[in-house]
Short mmCIF file of C-alpha atoms in Angstrom, two decimals:
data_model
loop_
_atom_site.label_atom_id
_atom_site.label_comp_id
_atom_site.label_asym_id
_atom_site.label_seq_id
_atom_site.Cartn_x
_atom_site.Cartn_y
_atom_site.Cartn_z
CA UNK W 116 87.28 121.12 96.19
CA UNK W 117 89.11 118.58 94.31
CA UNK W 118 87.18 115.13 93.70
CA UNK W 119 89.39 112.87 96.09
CA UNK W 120 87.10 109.61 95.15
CA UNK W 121 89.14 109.00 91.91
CA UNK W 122 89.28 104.93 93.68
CA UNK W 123 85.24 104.71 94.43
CA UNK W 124 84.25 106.23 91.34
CA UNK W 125 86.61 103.98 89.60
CA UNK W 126 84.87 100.85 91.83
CA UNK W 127 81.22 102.15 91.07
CA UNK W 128 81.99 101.60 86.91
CA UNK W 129 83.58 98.24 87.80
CA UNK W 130 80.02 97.75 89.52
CA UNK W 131 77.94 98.70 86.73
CA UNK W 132 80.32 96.20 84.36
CA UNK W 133 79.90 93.20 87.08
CA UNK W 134 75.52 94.12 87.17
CA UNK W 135 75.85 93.85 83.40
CA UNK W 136 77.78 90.03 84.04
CA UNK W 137 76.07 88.65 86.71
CA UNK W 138 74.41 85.56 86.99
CA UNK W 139 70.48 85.69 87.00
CA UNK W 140 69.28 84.79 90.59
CA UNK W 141 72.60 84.82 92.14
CA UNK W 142 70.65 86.85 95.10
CA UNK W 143 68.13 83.74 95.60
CA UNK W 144 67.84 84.14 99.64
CA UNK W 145 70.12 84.99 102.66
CA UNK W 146 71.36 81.27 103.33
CA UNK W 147 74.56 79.45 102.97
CA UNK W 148 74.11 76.44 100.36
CA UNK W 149 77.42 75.15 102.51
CA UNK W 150 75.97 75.36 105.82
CA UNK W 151 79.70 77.10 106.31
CA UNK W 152 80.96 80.87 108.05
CA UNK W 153 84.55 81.95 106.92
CA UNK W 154 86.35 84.08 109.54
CA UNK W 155 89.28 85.07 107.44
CA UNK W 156 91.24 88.78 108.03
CA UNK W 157 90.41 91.96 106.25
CA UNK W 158 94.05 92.51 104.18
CA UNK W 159 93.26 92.96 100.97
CA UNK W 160 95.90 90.36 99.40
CA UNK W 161 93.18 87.24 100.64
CA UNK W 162 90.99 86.74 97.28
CA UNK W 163 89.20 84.06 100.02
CA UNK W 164 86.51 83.46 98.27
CA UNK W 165 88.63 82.69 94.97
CA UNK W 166 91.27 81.03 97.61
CA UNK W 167 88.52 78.28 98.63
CA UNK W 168 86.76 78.18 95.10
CA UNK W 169 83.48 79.76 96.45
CA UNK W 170 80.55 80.61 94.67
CA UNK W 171 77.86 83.49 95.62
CA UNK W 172 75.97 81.75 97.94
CA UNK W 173 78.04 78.85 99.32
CA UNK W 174 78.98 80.28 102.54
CA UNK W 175 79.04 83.62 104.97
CA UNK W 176 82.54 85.62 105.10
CA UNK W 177 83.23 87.89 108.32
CA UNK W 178 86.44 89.80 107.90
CA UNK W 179 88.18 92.05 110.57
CA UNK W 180 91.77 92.92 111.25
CA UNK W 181 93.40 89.98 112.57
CA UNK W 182 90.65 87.72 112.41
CA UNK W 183 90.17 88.15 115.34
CA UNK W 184 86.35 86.75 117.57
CA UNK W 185 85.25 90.00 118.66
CA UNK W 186 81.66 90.63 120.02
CA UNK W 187 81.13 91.78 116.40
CA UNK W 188 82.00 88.42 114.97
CA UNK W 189 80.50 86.50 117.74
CA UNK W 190 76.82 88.65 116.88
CA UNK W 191 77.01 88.14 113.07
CA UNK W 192 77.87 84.47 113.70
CA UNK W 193 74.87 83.95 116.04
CA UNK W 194 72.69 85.75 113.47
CA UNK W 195 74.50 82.79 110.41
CA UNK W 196 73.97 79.98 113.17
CA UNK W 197 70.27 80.22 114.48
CA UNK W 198 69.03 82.23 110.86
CA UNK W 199 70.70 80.10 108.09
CA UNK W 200 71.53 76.96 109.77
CA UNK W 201 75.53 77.15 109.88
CA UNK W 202 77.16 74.30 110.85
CA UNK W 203 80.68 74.38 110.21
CA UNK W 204 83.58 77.40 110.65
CA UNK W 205 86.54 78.23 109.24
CA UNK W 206 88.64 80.84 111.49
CA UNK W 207 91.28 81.29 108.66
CA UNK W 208 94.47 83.58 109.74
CA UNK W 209 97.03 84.20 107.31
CA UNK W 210 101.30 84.70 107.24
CA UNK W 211 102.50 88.19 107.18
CA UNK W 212 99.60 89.48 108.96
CA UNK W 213 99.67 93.47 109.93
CA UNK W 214 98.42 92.76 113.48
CA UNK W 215 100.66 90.05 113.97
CA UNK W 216 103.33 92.47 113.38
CA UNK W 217 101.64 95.64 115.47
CA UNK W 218 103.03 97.06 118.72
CA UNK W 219 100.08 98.13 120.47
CA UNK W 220 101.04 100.18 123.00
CA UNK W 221 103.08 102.37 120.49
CA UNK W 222 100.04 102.54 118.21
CA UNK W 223 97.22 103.42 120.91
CA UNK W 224 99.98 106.28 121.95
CA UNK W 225 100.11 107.66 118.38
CA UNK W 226 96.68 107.50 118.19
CA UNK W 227 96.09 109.58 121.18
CA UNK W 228 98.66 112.38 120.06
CA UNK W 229 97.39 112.06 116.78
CA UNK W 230 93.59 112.49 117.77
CA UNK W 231 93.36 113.54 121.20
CA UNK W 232 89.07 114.06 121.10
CA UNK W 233 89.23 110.17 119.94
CA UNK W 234 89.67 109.04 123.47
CA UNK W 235 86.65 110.49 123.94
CA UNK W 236 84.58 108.92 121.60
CA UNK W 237 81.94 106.20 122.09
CA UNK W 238 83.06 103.78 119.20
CA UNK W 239 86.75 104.07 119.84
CA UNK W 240 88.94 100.92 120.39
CA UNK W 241 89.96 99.92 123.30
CA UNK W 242 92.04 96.70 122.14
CA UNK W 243 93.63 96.20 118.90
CA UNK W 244 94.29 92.28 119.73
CA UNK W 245 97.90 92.75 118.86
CA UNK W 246 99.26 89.05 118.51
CA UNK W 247 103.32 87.66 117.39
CA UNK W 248 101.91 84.03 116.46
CA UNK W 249 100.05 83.32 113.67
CA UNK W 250 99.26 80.25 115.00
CA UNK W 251 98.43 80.85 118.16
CA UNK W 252 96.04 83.50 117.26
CA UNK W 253 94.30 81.25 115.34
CA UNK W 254 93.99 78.35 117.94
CA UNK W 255 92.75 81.27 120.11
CA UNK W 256 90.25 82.06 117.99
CA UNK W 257 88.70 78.47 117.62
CA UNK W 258 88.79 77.96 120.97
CA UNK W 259 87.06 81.40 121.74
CA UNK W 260 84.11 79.60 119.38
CA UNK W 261 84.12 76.21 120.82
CA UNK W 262 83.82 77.73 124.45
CA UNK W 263 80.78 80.04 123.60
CA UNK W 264 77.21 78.35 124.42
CA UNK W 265 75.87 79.70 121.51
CA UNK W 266 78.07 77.64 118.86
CA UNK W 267 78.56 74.16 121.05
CA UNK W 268 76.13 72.46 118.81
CA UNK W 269 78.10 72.73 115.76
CA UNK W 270 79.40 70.28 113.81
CA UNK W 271 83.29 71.59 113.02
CA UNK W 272 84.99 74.87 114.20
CA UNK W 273 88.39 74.77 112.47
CA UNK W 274 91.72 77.01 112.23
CA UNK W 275 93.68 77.16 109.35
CA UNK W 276 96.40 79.57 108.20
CA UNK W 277 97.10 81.02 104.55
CA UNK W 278 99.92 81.31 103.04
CA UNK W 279 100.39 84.79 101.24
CA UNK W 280 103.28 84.07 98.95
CA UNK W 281 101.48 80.89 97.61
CA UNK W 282 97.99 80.67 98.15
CA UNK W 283 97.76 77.52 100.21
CA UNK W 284 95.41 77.12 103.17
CA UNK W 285 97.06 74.96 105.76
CA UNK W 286 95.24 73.20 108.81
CA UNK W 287 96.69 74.08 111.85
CA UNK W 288 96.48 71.23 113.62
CA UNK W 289 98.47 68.88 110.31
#
């Protein structure tokens, strides 16, 4: 069998080059010197962390397709929020987004031809939260947050939208 990890093995020597780099005692704690969660989208073209000149430590990132508030994101917050003492969110969509652009019906159809036994299966999707508005998916998303019990007592829950030809981070509601 051919090796088919030619990109992993290529990421583990990056790895050993960035243990030789790193900062002593950049792993000082699970806590977020910021008090701040990121919910920003998984596409590969976000550098976020560069994006919002973050350093290890400053703040939590959650990342999923469409940044979307899924029960995932909504149990990883909780765990931030009563653990590390969040305070403040950023739900950060982005402009040419993949999800923004899917046609879900159409996809969960070529899925099932595709994979038939998949339907089957205990972990498999059930909702893709296909959306045409950047936008709106972001406002969604806030709002999701600011109606949950859990994160009421926080002190900012904001949308913003970046901009993948330039970099920028807009407010949505500017």
């Amino acid at each position: 069998m051919e090796n088919t990890n030619i990109n992993t093995d290529q990421w583990l020597t990056n790895n050993k080059h960035y243990v030789e780099q790193r900062e002593a005692g950049t792993a000082s704690g699970i806590s977020s010197s910021m008090h701040t969660v990121v919910i920003t989208c998984m596409d590969c073209r976000i550098m976020i962390e560069s994006a919002l000149g973050l350093k290890p430590g400053q703040a939590f990132v959650i990342r999923n397709a469409g940044n979307i508030v899924t029960d995932d994101v909504v149990r990883s917050l909780t765990l931030a929020v009563q653990t590390a003492g969040i305070q403040e969110v950023m739900v950060i969509g982005h402009t040419d987004c993949a999800v923004g652009k899917l046609d879900e019906p159409a996809f969960k159809t070529e899925l099932q031809q595709q994979y038939p036994e998949g339907v089957k299966h205990d972990l498999t999707p059930t909702c893709f939260h296909a959306f045409s508005d950047v936008l709106e998916n972001v406002r969604k998303q806030v709002q999701t947050l600011k109606s949950h019990p859990y994160f009421k007592n926080l002190s900012s829950i904001r949308g913003f939208v970046y901009d993948i030809r330039t970099g920028k981070i807009s407010d949505i509601n500017e």
